[in-house]
Structure formats: C-alpha cells, structure tokens
mmCIF file of C-alpha atoms and ligand atoms in Angstrom:
data_model
loop_
_atom_site.group_PDB
_atom_site.id
_atom_site.type_symbol
_atom_site.label_atom_id
_atom_site.label_comp_id
_atom_site.label_asym_id
_atom_site.label_seq_id
_atom_site.Cartn_x
_atom_site.Cartn_y
_atom_site.Cartn_z
ATOM 1 C CA UNK A 4 91.281 75.321 85.882
ATOM 2 C CA UNK A 5 91.377 78.925 87.063
ATOM 3 C CA UNK A 6 90.077 80.550 90.205
ATOM 4 C CA UNK A 7 88.301 83.796 90.958
ATOM 5 C CA UNK A 8 86.843 85.506 94.001
ATOM 6 C CA UNK A 9 83.146 86.310 94.162
ATOM 7 C CA UNK A 10 81.559 88.518 96.808
ATOM 8 C CA UNK A 11 77.809 88.625 97.332
ATOM 9 C CA UNK A 12 77.622 92.161 98.651
ATOM 10 C CA UNK A 13 75.494 93.492 101.535
ATOM 11 C CA UNK A 14 72.588 94.338 99.165
ATOM 12 C CA UNK A 15 72.604 90.726 97.895
ATOM 13 C CA UNK A 16 72.329 89.394 101.464
ATOM 14 C CA UNK A 17 69.716 92.011 102.489
ATOM 15 C CA UNK A 18 67.545 91.183 99.467
ATOM 16 C CA UNK A 19 67.766 87.453 100.301
ATOM 17 C CA UNK A 20 69.313 86.735 96.899
ATOM 18 C CA UNK A 21 72.249 84.595 98.063
ATOM 19 C CA UNK A 22 70.462 81.322 97.194
ATOM 20 C CA UNK A 23 69.567 82.556 93.689
ATOM 21 C CA UNK A 24 73.141 83.741 93.045
ATOM 22 C CA UNK A 25 74.603 80.427 94.290
ATOM 23 C CA UNK A 26 72.176 78.574 91.965
ATOM 24 C CA UNK A 27 73.379 80.682 89.011
ATOM 25 C CA UNK A 28 77.005 79.983 89.944
ATOM 26 C CA UNK A 29 76.401 76.217 89.957
ATOM 27 C CA UNK A 30 74.134 76.231 86.855
ATOM 28 C CA UNK A 31 76.952 77.995 84.992
ATOM 29 C CA UNK A 32 79.428 75.210 85.736
ATOM 30 C CA UNK A 33 81.572 76.753 88.470
ATOM 31 C CA UNK A 34 82.917 74.620 91.308
ATOM 32 C CA UNK A 35 82.641 76.337 94.688
ATOM 33 C CA UNK A 36 85.921 75.755 96.542
ATOM 34 C CA UNK A 37 85.063 77.874 99.582
ATOM 35 C CA UNK A 38 82.013 79.800 100.778
ATOM 36 C CA UNK A 39 81.403 81.800 103.936
ATOM 37 C CA UNK A 40 79.421 84.706 105.332
ATOM 38 C CA UNK A 41 81.389 87.405 107.118
ATOM 39 C CA UNK A 42 80.954 91.006 108.276
ATOM 40 C CA UNK A 43 83.796 93.165 106.949
ATOM 41 C CA UNK A 44 85.392 95.618 109.341
ATOM 42 C CA UNK A 45 86.141 99.125 108.066
ATOM 43 C CA UNK A 46 89.861 98.250 108.032
ATOM 44 C CA UNK A 47 89.237 95.096 105.981
ATOM 45 C CA UNK A 48 87.029 96.916 103.450
ATOM 46 C CA UNK A 49 89.603 99.698 103.083
ATOM 47 C CA UNK A 50 92.402 97.175 102.589
ATOM 48 C CA UNK A 51 90.433 95.058 100.119
ATOM 49 C CA UNK A 52 89.583 98.101 97.984
ATOM 50 C CA UNK A 53 92.881 99.965 98.473
ATOM 51 C CA UNK A 54 93.314 100.177 94.685
ATOM 52 C CA UNK A 55 90.321 102.582 94.662
ATOM 53 C CA UNK A 56 91.598 104.804 97.494
ATOM 54 C CA UNK A 57 91.285 108.485 96.521
ATOM 55 C CA UNK A 58 88.531 107.890 93.971
ATOM 56 C CA UNK A 59 85.296 109.849 94.506
ATOM 57 C CA UNK A 60 83.286 106.704 95.323
ATOM 58 C CA UNK A 61 85.816 105.167 97.763
ATOM 59 C CA UNK A 62 84.219 106.292 101.051
ATOM 60 C CA UNK A 63 80.743 105.327 99.802
ATOM 61 C CA UNK A 64 82.093 101.934 98.724
ATOM 62 C CA UNK A 65 83.669 101.268 102.145
ATOM 63 C CA UNK A 66 80.454 102.359 103.935
ATOM 64 C CA UNK A 67 78.360 100.094 101.730
ATOM 65 C CA UNK A 68 80.607 97.048 102.045
ATOM 66 C CA UNK A 69 80.540 97.309 105.850
ATOM 67 C CA UNK A 70 76.809 97.979 106.298
ATOM 68 C CA UNK A 71 75.956 94.278 106.662
ATOM 69 C CA UNK A 72 77.283 90.776 106.087
ATOM 70 C CA UNK A 73 78.685 89.608 102.763
ATOM 71 C CA UNK A 74 79.135 86.099 101.379
ATOM 72 C CA UNK A 75 82.550 85.419 99.872
ATOM 73 C CA UNK A 76 83.207 82.506 97.530
ATOM 74 C CA UNK A 77 86.208 81.075 95.769
ATOM 75 C CA UNK A 78 85.089 79.787 92.365
ATOM 76 C CA UNK A 79 86.833 77.448 89.957
ATOM 77 C CA UNK A 80 86.233 77.029 86.223
ATOM 78 C CA UNK A 81 88.117 77.290 82.905
ATOM 79 C CA UNK A 82 88.709 81.047 82.449
ATOM 80 C CA UNK A 83 86.997 81.630 85.801
ATOM 81 C CA UNK A 84 87.761 85.371 85.969
ATOM 82 C CA UNK A 85 86.181 86.161 82.593
ATOM 83 C CA UNK A 86 83.332 83.653 83.061
ATOM 84 C CA UNK A 87 82.302 85.141 86.416
ATOM 85 C CA UNK A 88 82.565 88.698 85.069
ATOM 86 C CA UNK A 89 80.321 87.694 82.169
ATOM 87 C CA UNK A 90 77.735 86.201 84.536
ATOM 88 C CA UNK A 91 77.856 89.321 86.774
ATOM 89 C CA UNK A 92 77.377 91.774 83.886
ATOM 90 C CA UNK A 93 78.743 95.323 83.608
ATOM 91 C CA UNK A 94 79.609 97.206 86.841
ATOM 92 C CA UNK A 95 76.784 99.656 86.103
ATOM 93 C CA UNK A 96 73.537 97.648 85.901
ATOM 94 C CA UNK A 97 72.115 100.066 83.314
ATOM 95 C CA UNK A 98 74.868 98.813 80.974
ATOM 96 C CA UNK A 99 74.590 95.124 81.930
ATOM 97 C CA UNK A 100 73.365 92.525 79.436
ATOM 98 C CA UNK A 101 69.992 90.816 79.852
ATOM 99 C CA UNK A 102 70.161 87.768 82.080
ATOM 100 C CA UNK A 103 73.246 88.892 84.006
ATOM 101 C CA UNK A 104 73.126 89.096 87.796
ATOM 102 C CA UNK A 105 73.494 92.867 87.864
ATOM 103 C CA UNK A 106 70.809 93.379 85.203
ATOM 104 C CA UNK A 107 68.477 91.079 87.131
ATOM 105 C CA UNK A 108 69.138 92.247 90.680
ATOM 106 C CA UNK A 109 71.305 95.403 91.060
ATOM 107 C CA UNK A 110 69.965 98.868 91.946
ATOM 108 C CA UNK A 111 72.847 101.040 90.718
ATOM 109 C CA UNK A 112 76.635 101.183 90.156
ATOM 110 C CA UNK A 113 77.344 101.474 93.887
ATOM 111 C CA UNK A 114 74.894 98.819 95.084
ATOM 112 C CA UNK A 115 75.610 96.256 92.412
ATOM 113 C CA UNK A 116 75.021 92.913 94.175
ATOM 114 C CA UNK A 117 78.289 91.130 93.392
ATOM 115 C CA UNK A 118 82.036 91.568 93.039
ATOM 116 C CA UNK A 119 84.473 89.626 90.897
ATOM 117 C CA UNK A 120 88.242 89.704 90.515
ATOM 118 C CA UNK A 121 89.423 91.566 87.414
ATOM 119 C CA UNK A 122 92.421 89.345 86.539
ATOM 120 C CA UNK A 123 94.000 86.031 87.558
ATOM 121 C CA UNK A 124 96.748 87.749 89.580
ATOM 122 C CA UNK A 125 94.163 89.885 91.386
ATOM 123 C CA UNK A 126 92.128 86.745 92.053
ATOM 124 C CA UNK A 127 95.087 85.134 93.867
ATOM 125 C CA UNK A 128 95.421 88.150 96.148
ATOM 126 C CA UNK A 129 91.674 88.449 96.712
ATOM 127 C CA UNK A 130 91.135 84.734 97.441
ATOM 128 C CA UNK A 131 93.996 84.714 99.960
ATOM 129 C CA UNK A 132 92.510 87.870 101.542
ATOM 130 C CA UNK A 133 89.520 85.782 102.683
ATOM 131 C CA UNK A 134 90.560 82.106 102.590
ATOM 132 C CA UNK A 135 93.509 80.076 103.805
ATOM 133 C CA UNK A 136 94.553 77.185 101.481
ATOM 134 C CA UNK A 137 93.073 74.661 103.946
ATOM 135 C CA UNK A 138 89.633 76.303 103.633
ATOM 136 C CA UNK A 139 89.565 75.661 99.870
ATOM 137 C CA UNK A 140 88.144 72.193 99.223
HETATM 138 P P1 CMP B 227 83.377 96.127 92.406
HETATM 139 O O1 CMP B 227 83.436 95.142 91.279
HETATM 140 O O2 CMP B 227 83.137 95.570 93.742
HETATM 141 O O3 CMP B 227 84.722 96.977 92.452
HETATM 142 C C1 CMP B 227 84.766 98.318 92.845
HETATM 143 C C2 CMP B 227 83.419 98.855 93.131
HETATM 144 O O4 CMP B 227 83.352 100.258 93.181
HETATM 145 C C3 CMP B 227 82.483 98.480 92.020
HETATM 146 O O5 CMP B 227 82.197 97.106 92.080
HETATM 147 C C4 CMP B 227 81.308 99.410 92.269
HETATM 148 O O6 CMP B 227 80.400 98.870 93.207
HETATM 149 C C5 CMP B 227 82.015 100.591 92.893
HETATM 150 N N1 CMP B 227 81.996 101.703 91.956
HETATM 151 C C6 CMP B 227 82.619 101.789 90.790
HETATM 152 N N2 CMP B 227 82.333 102.966 90.198
HETATM 153 C C7 CMP B 227 81.496 103.608 91.034
HETATM 154 C C8 CMP B 227 80.842 104.840 90.991
HETATM 155 N N3 CMP B 227 81.006 105.678 89.967
HETATM 156 N N4 CMP B 227 80.049 105.177 92.030
HETATM 157 C C9 CMP B 227 79.896 104.335 93.085
HETATM 158 N N5 CMP B 227 80.515 103.132 93.179
HETATM 159 C C10 CMP B 227 81.285 102.783 92.155
#
C-alpha cells in the first residue's frame, strides 16, 4: 500500500465541503491514516511550497493557504498518489474531468479546493511535514 498527502484547502473549509470530500475519499477506497484541521503560518506555507518559490503565483499561493484553516490527511491505497490525483482532477478546474473534486467544487487554478502529492517521494516529505509517525493510525 502507498501513501499520499491530501490537503483540503481554505476554500474547501470555507465552502463547508470537508464532509463531502471526506466521503469521496472513503467511497473511493482510501484508508485515512491521519486527519486534522490546522491553520498554516506564513512560514509553514512558504516552507511547504518552497519548490514553487520564485514562480509568479507563489505569493498568491502563500496568501491563500494562510487565509483560513486547512484539513490535512494522510491517505493510504494501492497507487495512492496517482489515485488521489485522479480523484482531484487537473490543477486547473477548467481542464478537470467530470466528476472530479476540482471540476465539482473549484473556482479557479489558484483556489482549487485540494492538494495532493505529486510522487511517492514527495508524499513522504509532505506527510512528515504535518504528521509524526505516532499520529498515523
Ligand atoms: P497544488 O496542487 O496545491 O500545488 C501548487 C499550487 O499552486 C497548485 O495546487 C495551484 O493551486 C497553484 N497554482 C499553480 N499554478 C497556478 C497559477 N498559474 N496561478 C495560481 N496558482 C497556481
């Protein structure tokens, strides 16, 4: 079984969609190993997204991710990274397939409801960014 990190972003929490997204996660056969709501500091958001530092959308991304609480989840499934990315849909909701979370719920490429790790190695780093091993059931 593989693991990935999911983030329900501030727009997901503000729109009261966390329950619907958790339902979709469970309906699609993921195990939830850890789940918590947190408010990212500016330093945490900058560190989490350091790979995007210098890109034109970086400041906007940090502002958005710190504007309200997020819900972070560690998910487990066969091919979890690809499976969660498929359920999320394309980064830009205008390009996302029907039935995906971003097609259903996202406003635009910046406010796109959810995050997912892009590779298994990235997932390890991202899960340990938010969870200690003892928090993963
Ligand atoms: P996420 O999967 O969280 O990883 C990086 C985020 O940067 C991405 O989702 C988008 O929300 C955001 N992003 C990527 N491209 C753009 C863009 N062109 N404009 C604004 N935000 C973007």
